[in-house]
Amino acid sequence: MKFFLRILTFLAFAIPLAGTMHVAKAAQAETVKVGIAAEPYPPFSELDAAGHWTGWEIDIMHAVCKAADLKCRIVPLAWSGIIPALQAGKIDMIFNSMSITPAREKEIAFSHKYYNTPVMVAGAKNLNFKATPQGLKGRILGVQVSTVSETYAKKHFPGAHLKIYQTQDEANQDLVDGRIDATMADAIALQTFLKTPQGKACCDSKGDVAPDPAILGSGVGAGLRKSDVKLRHKINAAIAKIRADGTYQKITKKYFNFNIYGK
């Protein structure tokens, strides 16, 4: 009888404890290291006064991670090394305005797109030209390294004198200082630059470049290792969820008054 009572007492304490441990384990979200370029790229990503990353893309990333039940930690890196860092396991996901292109899809996998905007050329106000091969012939054109802009310019603007920069900020500053005639990048990023006091004073838009899906891609998605199929499915489902429940639109209205998602 005493032995039977001891068994009952043990079960009374052990079963709730085991159940508690199971619930605690289930409540722990998977930690995902998210790589972004270390330099600001407003309005998509930039550091606030407290040193925290903010911006439309940062807000969308946090919303996607919440919807996917993931604990995401931002890891700032040099843009030119961000894909190698993913492949080496230093980060688990790239969420940083990376266009989904056939060339990149040979190296990594992508989620479904979460936005799609054109590429624009901005140039000095005192120079009258358009974002065409003829317009940029003989011009000094600054582009960021390892971007679709660099690849596009090399193919479509053979008459331009290309100057390669590590960051878009450096290209923008050289445009302000008159060291280059033009730069090209995401239209929203350049429009944001053109609204700054320096941008307003020096430069204006020369128009969007002609489409080339093989280079410019089909939109921007999260970059992932090809082997992380489960994580890719989670991110795809989370992007669909925040678009369906209005979270995506609510965040976007804080930054833009147009459809950034694209067609």
PDB file of C-alpha atoms in Angstrom:
ATOM      1  CA  MET A   1       0.000   0.000   0.000  1.00  0.00           C
ATOM      2  CA  LYS A   2       2.838   2.398   0.917  1.00  0.00           C
ATOM      3  CA  PHE A   3       4.599   1.576  -2.372  1.00  0.00           C
ATOM      4  CA  PHE A   4       1.395   2.327  -4.297  1.00  0.00           C
ATOM      5  CA  LEU A   5       1.010   5.697  -2.528  1.00  0.00           C
ATOM      6  CA  ARG A   6       4.617   6.587  -3.364  1.00  0.00           C
ATOM      7  CA  ILE A   7       3.953   5.895  -7.052  1.00  0.00           C
ATOM      8  CA  LEU A   8       0.851   8.118  -7.000  1.00  0.00           C
ATOM      9  CA  THR A   9       2.787  10.921  -5.265  1.00  0.00           C
ATOM     10  CA  PHE A  10       5.599  10.670  -7.834  1.00  0.00           C
ATOM     11  CA  LEU A  11       3.139  10.832 -10.743  1.00  0.00           C
ATOM     12  CA  ALA A  12       1.289  13.787  -9.205  1.00  0.00           C
ATOM     13  CA  PHE A  13       4.507  15.848  -9.251  1.00  0.00           C
ATOM     14  CA  ALA A  14       6.218  14.408 -12.335  1.00  0.00           C
ATOM     15  CA  ILE A  15       3.359  14.724 -14.841  1.00  0.00           C
ATOM     16  CA  PRO A  16       2.726  18.481 -14.343  1.00  0.00           C
ATOM     17  CA  LEU A  17       6.486  19.094 -14.388  1.00  0.00           C
ATOM     18  CA  ALA A  18       6.893  17.227 -17.664  1.00  0.00           C
ATOM     19  CA  GLY A  19       3.941  19.088 -19.143  1.00  0.00           C
ATOM     20  CA  THR A  20       5.409  22.419 -18.037  1.00  0.00           C
ATOM     21  CA  MET A  21       8.752  21.546 -19.625  1.00  0.00           C
ATOM     22  CA  HIS A  22       7.009  20.627 -22.882  1.00  0.00           C
ATOM     23  CA  VAL A  23       5.086  23.924 -22.989  1.00  0.00           C
ATOM     24  CA  ALA A  24       8.230  25.915 -22.208  1.00  0.00           C
ATOM     25  CA  LYS A  25      10.128  24.166 -24.961  1.00  0.00           C
ATOM     26  CA  ALA A  26       7.314  24.758 -27.455  1.00  0.00           C
ATOM     27  CA  ALA A  27       7.179  28.455 -26.530  1.00  0.00           C
ATOM     28  CA  GLN A  28      10.819  29.036 -27.486  1.00  0.00           C
ATOM     29  CA  ALA A  29      10.892  30.660 -30.922  1.00  0.00           C
ATOM     30  CA  GLU A  30      13.595  29.711 -33.382  1.00  0.00           C
ATOM     31  CA  THR A  31      16.388  32.306 -33.493  1.00  0.00           C
ATOM     32  CA  VAL A  32      17.271  33.542 -36.977  1.00  0.00           C
ATOM     33  CA  LYS A  33      20.259  35.789 -37.724  1.00  0.00           C
ATOM     34  CA  VAL A  34      19.176  38.345 -40.319  1.00  0.00           C
ATOM     35  CA  GLY A  35      21.874  39.976 -42.422  1.00  0.00           C
ATOM     36  CA  ILE A  36      21.528  43.579 -43.578  1.00  0.00           C
ATOM     37  CA  ALA A  37      24.055  45.994 -45.057  1.00  0.00           C
ATOM     38  CA  ALA A  38      25.855  47.950 -42.345  1.00  0.00           C
ATOM     39  CA  GLU A  39      25.355  51.278 -44.132  1.00  0.00           C
ATOM     40  CA  PRO A  40      22.015  53.153 -43.951  1.00  0.00           C
ATOM     41  CA  TYR A  41      19.668  52.812 -46.928  1.00  0.00           C
ATOM     42  CA  PRO A  42      16.734  55.107 -46.154  1.00  0.00           C
ATOM     43  CA  PRO A  43      13.780  54.774 -46.143  1.00  0.00           C
ATOM     44  CA  PHE A  44      14.352  51.003 -46.049  1.00  0.00           C
ATOM     45  CA  SER A  45      16.893  50.823 -43.227  1.00  0.00           C
ATOM     46  CA  GLU A  46      18.776  53.332 -41.093  1.00  0.00           C
ATOM     47  CA  LEU A  47      19.970  53.848 -37.527  1.00  0.00           C
ATOM     48  CA  ASP A  48      17.989  56.055 -35.177  1.00  0.00           C
ATOM     49  CA  ALA A  49      19.477  58.295 -32.467  1.00  0.00           C
ATOM     50  CA  ALA A  50      19.566  55.370 -30.035  1.00  0.00           C
ATOM     51  CA  GLY A  51      21.491  53.164 -32.464  1.00  0.00           C
ATOM     52  CA  HIS A  52      18.523  50.959 -33.360  1.00  0.00           C
ATOM     53  CA  TRP A  53      17.785  49.906 -36.927  1.00  0.00           C
ATOM     54  CA  THR A  54      14.550  51.394 -38.252  1.00  0.00           C
ATOM     55  CA  GLY A  55      12.846  51.874 -41.609  1.00  0.00           C
ATOM     56  CA  TRP A  56      10.185  50.317 -43.795  1.00  0.00           C
ATOM     57  CA  GLU A  57      12.119  47.144 -44.546  1.00  0.00           C
ATOM     58  CA  ILE A  58      13.136  46.690 -40.904  1.00  0.00           C
ATOM     59  CA  ASP A  59       9.493  47.014 -39.825  1.00  0.00           C
ATOM     60  CA  ILE A  60       8.395  44.522 -42.491  1.00  0.00           C
ATOM     61  CA  MET A  61      11.149  42.108 -41.436  1.00  0.00           C
ATOM     62  CA  HIS A  62      10.012  42.217 -37.804  1.00  0.00           C
ATOM     63  CA  ALA A  63       6.393  41.672 -38.889  1.00  0.00           C
ATOM     64  CA  VAL A  64       7.381  38.683 -41.037  1.00  0.00           C
ATOM     65  CA  CYS A  65       9.411  37.177 -38.195  1.00  0.00           C
ATOM     66  CA  LYS A  66       6.522  37.622 -35.754  1.00  0.00           C
ATOM     67  CA  ALA A  67       4.076  36.000 -38.185  1.00  0.00           C
ATOM     68  CA  ALA A  68       6.501  33.103 -38.693  1.00  0.00           C
ATOM     69  CA  ASP A  69       7.070  32.726 -34.914  1.00  0.00           C
ATOM     70  CA  LEU A  70      10.772  33.446 -35.333  1.00  0.00           C
ATOM     71  CA  LYS A  71      13.103  35.388 -33.057  1.00  0.00           C
ATOM     72  CA  CYS A  72      15.108  37.495 -35.496  1.00  0.00           C
ATOM     73  CA  ARG A  73      18.412  39.188 -34.667  1.00  0.00           C
ATOM     74  CA  ILE A  74      19.903  41.770 -37.020  1.00  0.00           C
ATOM     75  CA  VAL A  75      23.531  41.255 -38.076  1.00  0.00           C
ATOM     76  CA  PRO A  76      25.007  44.246 -39.981  1.00  0.00           C
ATOM     77  CA  LEU A  77      27.537  43.277 -42.675  1.00  0.00           C
ATOM     78  CA  ALA A  78      29.314  44.717 -45.688  1.00  0.00           C
ATOM     79  CA  TRP A  79      26.945  44.447 -48.652  1.00  0.00           C
ATOM     80  CA  SER A  80      29.576  42.859 -50.901  1.00  0.00           C
ATOM     81  CA  GLY A  81      30.052  40.017 -48.408  1.00  0.00           C
ATOM     82  CA  ILE A  82      26.436  39.381 -47.468  1.00  0.00           C
ATOM     83  CA  ILE A  83      25.842  36.346 -49.744  1.00  0.00           C
ATOM     84  CA  PRO A  84      29.136  34.675 -48.703  1.00  0.00           C
ATOM     85  CA  ALA A  85      28.131  35.251 -45.055  1.00  0.00           C
ATOM     86  CA  LEU A  86      24.817  33.455 -45.704  1.00  0.00           C
ATOM     87  CA  GLN A  87      26.559  30.564 -47.422  1.00  0.00           C
ATOM     88  CA  ALA A  88      29.091  30.281 -44.585  1.00  0.00           C
ATOM     89  CA  GLY A  89      26.358  30.116 -41.932  1.00  0.00           C
ATOM     90  CA  LYS A  90      27.229  33.457 -40.306  1.00  0.00           C
ATOM     91  CA  ILE A  91      23.657  34.562 -40.970  1.00  0.00           C
ATOM     92  CA  ASP A  92      20.478  32.634 -41.749  1.00  0.00           C
ATOM     93  CA  MET A  93      18.595  35.116 -43.915  1.00  0.00           C
ATOM     94  CA  ILE A  94      19.188  38.274 -45.960  1.00  0.00           C
ATOM     95  CA  PHE A  95      16.437  40.883 -45.656  1.00  0.00           C
ATOM     96  CA  ASN A  96      17.936  43.913 -47.328  1.00  0.00           C
ATOM     97  CA  SER A  97      16.465  45.010 -50.666  1.00  0.00           C
ATOM     98  CA  MET A  98      18.072  42.129 -52.541  1.00  0.00           C
ATOM     99  CA  SER A  99      16.541  41.677 -55.993  1.00  0.00           C
ATOM    100  CA  ILE A 100      15.555  38.167 -57.046  1.00  0.00           C
ATOM    101  CA  THR A 101      17.681  37.602 -60.147  1.00  0.00           C
ATOM    102  CA  PRO A 102      18.595  34.477 -62.147  1.00  0.00           C
ATOM    103  CA  ALA A 103      22.299  35.018 -61.364  1.00  0.00           C
ATOM    104  CA  ARG A 104      21.704  35.138 -57.605  1.00  0.00           C
ATOM    105  CA  GLU A 105      19.309  32.181 -57.747  1.00  0.00           C
ATOM    106  CA  LYS A 106      22.263  30.061 -58.863  1.00  0.00           C
ATOM    107  CA  GLU A 107      23.874  30.749 -55.477  1.00  0.00           C
ATOM    108  CA  ILE A 108      21.002  31.088 -53.003  1.00  0.00           C
ATOM    109  CA  ALA A 109      17.246  30.642 -52.685  1.00  0.00           C
ATOM    110  CA  PHE A 110      14.685  33.411 -52.303  1.00  0.00           C
ATOM    111  CA  SER A 111      11.347  33.846 -50.616  1.00  0.00           C
ATOM    112  CA  HIS A 112       8.425  35.256 -52.547  1.00  0.00           C
ATOM    113  CA  LYS A 113       8.849  38.967 -53.241  1.00  0.00           C
ATOM    114  CA  TYR A 114       7.845  41.527 -50.624  1.00  0.00           C
ATOM    115  CA  TYR A 115       8.284  44.596 -52.824  1.00  0.00           C
ATOM    116  CA  ASN A 116       9.137  45.589 -56.385  1.00  0.00           C
ATOM    117  CA  THR A 117      10.194  49.062 -57.545  1.00  0.00           C
ATOM    118  CA  PRO A 118      12.075  50.352 -60.599  1.00  0.00           C
ATOM    119  CA  VAL A 119      15.725  51.404 -60.855  1.00  0.00           C
ATOM    120  CA  MET A 120      16.262  55.115 -61.394  1.00  0.00           C
ATOM    121  CA  VAL A 121      19.086  57.369 -62.531  1.00  0.00           C
ATOM    122  CA  ALA A 122      19.719  60.640 -60.681  1.00  0.00           C
ATOM    123  CA  GLY A 123      22.120  63.268 -61.966  1.00  0.00           C
ATOM    124  CA  ALA A 124      23.357  66.822 -61.670  1.00  0.00           C
ATOM    125  CA  LYS A 125      20.675  69.448 -62.292  1.00  0.00           C
ATOM    126  CA  ASN A 126      22.863  71.390 -64.692  1.00  0.00           C
ATOM    127  CA  LEU A 127      23.187  68.367 -66.991  1.00  0.00           C
ATOM    128  CA  ASN A 128      20.283  67.635 -69.319  1.00  0.00           C
ATOM    129  CA  PHE A 129      20.143  63.933 -70.187  1.00  0.00           C
ATOM    130  CA  LYS A 130      17.911  60.889 -69.806  1.00  0.00           C
ATOM    131  CA  ALA A 131      18.433  57.400 -68.335  1.00  0.00           C
ATOM    132  CA  THR A 132      19.264  55.904 -71.719  1.00  0.00           C
ATOM    133  CA  PRO A 133      22.441  54.541 -73.350  1.00  0.00           C
ATOM    134  CA  GLN A 134      22.710  57.705 -75.454  1.00  0.00           C
ATOM    135  CA  GLY A 135      21.975  59.969 -72.496  1.00  0.00           C
ATOM    136  CA  LEU A 136      24.696  58.417 -70.365  1.00  0.00           C
ATOM    137  CA  LYS A 137      27.295  58.169 -73.116  1.00  0.00           C
ATOM    138  CA  GLY A 138      30.457  59.889 -71.916  1.00  0.00           C
ATOM    139  CA  ARG A 139      28.994  60.516 -68.440  1.00  0.00           C
ATOM    140  CA  ILE A 140      30.644  59.412 -65.197  1.00  0.00           C
ATOM    141  CA  LEU A 141      28.143  57.027 -63.624  1.00  0.00           C
ATOM    142  CA  GLY A 142      28.519  55.859 -60.019  1.00  0.00           C
ATOM    143  CA  VAL A 143      27.048  52.510 -58.930  1.00  0.00           C
ATOM    144  CA  GLN A 144      27.274  50.364 -55.816  1.00  0.00           C
ATOM    145  CA  VAL A 145      29.305  47.180 -56.049  1.00  0.00           C
ATOM    146  CA  SER A 146      27.521  43.809 -56.309  1.00  0.00           C
ATOM    147  CA  THR A 147      24.163  45.375 -57.141  1.00  0.00           C
ATOM    148  CA  VAL A 148      21.774  44.977 -60.060  1.00  0.00           C
ATOM    149  CA  SER A 149      22.647  48.573 -60.928  1.00  0.00           C
ATOM    150  CA  GLU A 150      26.285  47.640 -61.502  1.00  0.00           C
ATOM    151  CA  THR A 151      25.340  44.660 -63.682  1.00  0.00           C
ATOM    152  CA  TYR A 152      22.756  46.682 -65.615  1.00  0.00           C
ATOM    153  CA  ALA A 153      25.108  49.598 -66.243  1.00  0.00           C
ATOM    154  CA  LYS A 154      27.840  47.326 -67.578  1.00  0.00           C
ATOM    155  CA  LYS A 155      25.411  45.811 -70.087  1.00  0.00           C
ATOM    156  CA  HIS A 156      23.194  48.737 -71.076  1.00  0.00           C
ATOM    157  CA  PHE A 157      25.436  51.786 -70.613  1.00  0.00           C
ATOM    158  CA  PRO A 158      28.711  50.749 -72.303  1.00  0.00           C
ATOM    159  CA  GLY A 159      29.453  54.358 -73.232  1.00  0.00           C
ATOM    160  CA  ALA A 160      29.402  55.566 -69.617  1.00  0.00           C
ATOM    161  CA  HIS A 161      32.508  55.787 -67.462  1.00  0.00           C
ATOM    162  CA  LEU A 162      31.643  53.577 -64.492  1.00  0.00           C
ATOM    163  CA  LYS A 163      32.850  54.322 -60.997  1.00  0.00           C
ATOM    164  CA  ILE A 164      32.201  51.549 -58.441  1.00  0.00           C
ATOM    165  CA  TYR A 165      31.447  52.309 -54.790  1.00  0.00           C
ATOM    166  CA  GLN A 166      31.199  50.135 -51.693  1.00  0.00           C
ATOM    167  CA  THR A 167      28.040  51.962 -50.548  1.00  0.00           C
ATOM    168  CA  GLN A 168      25.308  53.994 -52.236  1.00  0.00           C
ATOM    169  CA  ASP A 169      25.911  56.794 -49.731  1.00  0.00           C
ATOM    170  CA  GLU A 170      29.423  57.235 -51.137  1.00  0.00           C
ATOM    171  CA  ALA A 171      28.058  57.469 -54.681  1.00  0.00           C
ATOM    172  CA  ASN A 172      25.428  59.998 -53.578  1.00  0.00           C
ATOM    173  CA  GLN A 173      28.056  62.128 -51.844  1.00  0.00           C
ATOM    174  CA  ASP A 174      30.320  62.150 -54.897  1.00  0.00           C
ATOM    175  CA  LEU A 175      27.330  63.226 -56.982  1.00  0.00           C
ATOM    176  CA  VAL A 176      26.741  66.110 -54.565  1.00  0.00           C
ATOM    177  CA  ASP A 177      30.431  67.033 -54.726  1.00  0.00           C
ATOM    178  CA  GLY A 178      30.473  66.942 -58.529  1.00  0.00           C
ATOM    179  CA  ARG A 179      32.904  64.029 -58.860  1.00  0.00           C
ATOM    180  CA  ILE A 180      30.405  62.038 -60.912  1.00  0.00           C
ATOM    181  CA  ASP A 181      27.606  63.049 -63.260  1.00  0.00           C
ATOM    182  CA  ALA A 182      25.007  60.482 -62.219  1.00  0.00           C
ATOM    183  CA  THR A 183      24.206  57.495 -60.071  1.00  0.00           C
ATOM    184  CA  MET A 184      21.597  54.748 -60.297  1.00  0.00           C
ATOM    185  CA  ALA A 185      19.823  52.727 -57.631  1.00  0.00           C
ATOM    186  CA  ASP A 186      16.357  51.770 -56.385  1.00  0.00           C
ATOM    187  CA  ALA A 187      13.968  54.565 -57.313  1.00  0.00           C
ATOM    188  CA  ILE A 188      12.603  54.982 -53.792  1.00  0.00           C
ATOM    189  CA  ALA A 189      16.075  55.181 -52.246  1.00  0.00           C
ATOM    190  CA  LEU A 190      17.163  57.821 -54.776  1.00  0.00           C
ATOM    191  CA  GLN A 191      13.912  59.780 -54.408  1.00  0.00           C
ATOM    192  CA  THR A 192      14.567  59.859 -50.648  1.00  0.00           C
ATOM    193  CA  PHE A 193      18.073  61.193 -51.325  1.00  0.00           C
ATOM    194  CA  LEU A 194      16.699  63.840 -53.709  1.00  0.00           C
ATOM    195  CA  LYS A 195      14.416  65.121 -50.923  1.00  0.00           C
ATOM    196  CA  THR A 196      17.369  65.856 -48.626  1.00  0.00           C
ATOM    197  CA  PRO A 197      18.785  69.419 -48.592  1.00  0.00           C
ATOM    198  CA  GLN A 198      21.913  68.255 -50.440  1.00  0.00           C
ATOM    199  CA  GLY A 199      19.928  66.245 -52.966  1.00  0.00           C
ATOM    200  CA  LYS A 200      17.497  69.072 -53.678  1.00  0.00           C
ATOM    201  CA  ALA A 201      20.324  71.527 -54.219  1.00  0.00           C
ATOM    202  CA  CYS A 202      22.412  69.472 -56.611  1.00  0.00           C
ATOM    203  CA  CYS A 203      20.418  66.900 -58.442  1.00  0.00           C
ATOM    204  CA  ASP A 204      17.249  65.621 -60.031  1.00  0.00           C
ATOM    205  CA  SER A 205      15.787  62.441 -61.503  1.00  0.00           C
ATOM    206  CA  LYS A 206      16.768  61.519 -65.042  1.00  0.00           C
ATOM    207  CA  GLY A 207      14.099  58.814 -65.179  1.00  0.00           C
ATOM    208  CA  ASP A 208      13.791  55.067 -64.658  1.00  0.00           C
ATOM    209  CA  VAL A 209      15.930  52.691 -66.680  1.00  0.00           C
ATOM    210  CA  ALA A 210      14.341  50.430 -69.290  1.00  0.00           C
ATOM    211  CA  PRO A 211      13.166  47.023 -67.945  1.00  0.00           C
ATOM    212  CA  ASP A 212      15.490  44.021 -68.083  1.00  0.00           C
ATOM    213  CA  PRO A 213      14.030  41.233 -65.885  1.00  0.00           C
ATOM    214  CA  ALA A 214      17.072  39.023 -66.446  1.00  0.00           C
ATOM    215  CA  ILE A 215      19.200  41.602 -64.602  1.00  0.00           C
ATOM    216  CA  LEU A 216      16.795  43.642 -62.503  1.00  0.00           C
ATOM    217  CA  GLY A 217      14.868  40.580 -61.380  1.00  0.00           C
ATOM    218  CA  SER A 218      11.269  40.010 -60.397  1.00  0.00           C
ATOM    219  CA  GLY A 219      11.176  41.950 -57.162  1.00  0.00           C
ATOM    220  CA  VAL A 220      12.890  41.887 -53.783  1.00  0.00           C
ATOM    221  CA  GLY A 221      12.817  38.788 -51.573  1.00  0.00           C
ATOM    222  CA  ALA A 222      14.489  37.334 -48.512  1.00  0.00           C
ATOM    223  CA  GLY A 223      17.698  35.498 -49.364  1.00  0.00           C
ATOM    224  CA  LEU A 224      18.116  32.024 -47.859  1.00  0.00           C
ATOM    225  CA  ARG A 225      20.338  28.984 -48.188  1.00  0.00           C
ATOM    226  CA  LYS A 226      18.970  26.502 -50.702  1.00  0.00           C
ATOM    227  CA  SER A 227      19.059  23.799 -48.033  1.00  0.00           C
ATOM    228  CA  ASP A 228      16.789  25.775 -45.658  1.00  0.00           C
ATOM    229  CA  VAL A 229      13.557  24.710 -47.331  1.00  0.00           C
ATOM    230  CA  LYS A 230      11.540  24.707 -44.100  1.00  0.00           C
ATOM    231  CA  LEU A 231      12.598  28.267 -43.245  1.00  0.00           C
ATOM    232  CA  ARG A 232      11.762  29.433 -46.778  1.00  0.00           C
ATOM    233  CA  HIS A 233       8.250  27.994 -46.458  1.00  0.00           C
ATOM    234  CA  LYS A 234       7.820  29.789 -43.116  1.00  0.00           C
ATOM    235  CA  ILE A 235       8.896  33.128 -44.586  1.00  0.00           C
ATOM    236  CA  ASN A 236       6.632  32.710 -47.634  1.00  0.00           C
ATOM    237  CA  ALA A 237       3.671  31.898 -45.413  1.00  0.00           C
ATOM    238  CA  ALA A 238       4.454  34.883 -43.164  1.00  0.00           C
ATOM    239  CA  ILE A 239       4.680  37.317 -46.104  1.00  0.00           C
ATOM    240  CA  ALA A 240       1.301  36.069 -47.345  1.00  0.00           C
ATOM    241  CA  LYS A 241      -0.146  36.373 -43.843  1.00  0.00           C
ATOM    242  CA  ILE A 242       0.878  39.991 -43.197  1.00  0.00           C
ATOM    243  CA  ARG A 243      -0.437  41.009 -46.619  1.00  0.00           C
ATOM    244  CA  ALA A 244      -3.746  39.229 -45.969  1.00  0.00           C
ATOM    245  CA  ASP A 245      -4.315  40.576 -42.444  1.00  0.00           C
ATOM    246  CA  GLY A 246      -3.449  44.204 -43.279  1.00  0.00           C
ATOM    247  CA  THR A 247      -0.166  44.413 -41.361  1.00  0.00           C
ATOM    248  CA  TYR A 248       1.838  45.006 -44.537  1.00  0.00           C
ATOM    249  CA  GLN A 249      -0.447  47.839 -45.646  1.00  0.00           C
ATOM    250  CA  LYS A 250      -0.460  49.434 -42.177  1.00  0.00           C
ATOM    251  CA  ILE A 251       3.346  49.547 -42.075  1.00  0.00           C
ATOM    252  CA  THR A 252       3.613  50.765 -45.665  1.00  0.00           C
ATOM    253  CA  LYS A 253       1.230  53.702 -45.100  1.00  0.00           C
ATOM    254  CA  LYS A 254       3.689  55.092 -42.534  1.00  0.00           C
ATOM    255  CA  TYR A 255       6.304  55.492 -45.264  1.00  0.00           C
ATOM    256  CA  PHE A 256       4.678  55.589 -48.712  1.00  0.00           C
ATOM    257  CA  ASN A 257       1.486  56.770 -50.407  1.00  0.00           C
ATOM    258  CA  PHE A 258       1.749  54.326 -53.324  1.00  0.00           C
ATOM    259  CA  ASN A 259       1.830  50.590 -53.972  1.00  0.00           C
ATOM    260  CA  ILE A 260       5.404  49.463 -53.206  1.00  0.00           C
ATOM    261  CA  TYR A 261       4.494  45.780 -53.658  1.00  0.00           C
ATOM    262  CA  GLY A 262       4.126  46.196 -57.423  1.00  0.00           C
ATOM    263  CA  LYS A 263       2.104  44.069 -59.817  1.00  0.00           C
TER     264      LYS A 263
END
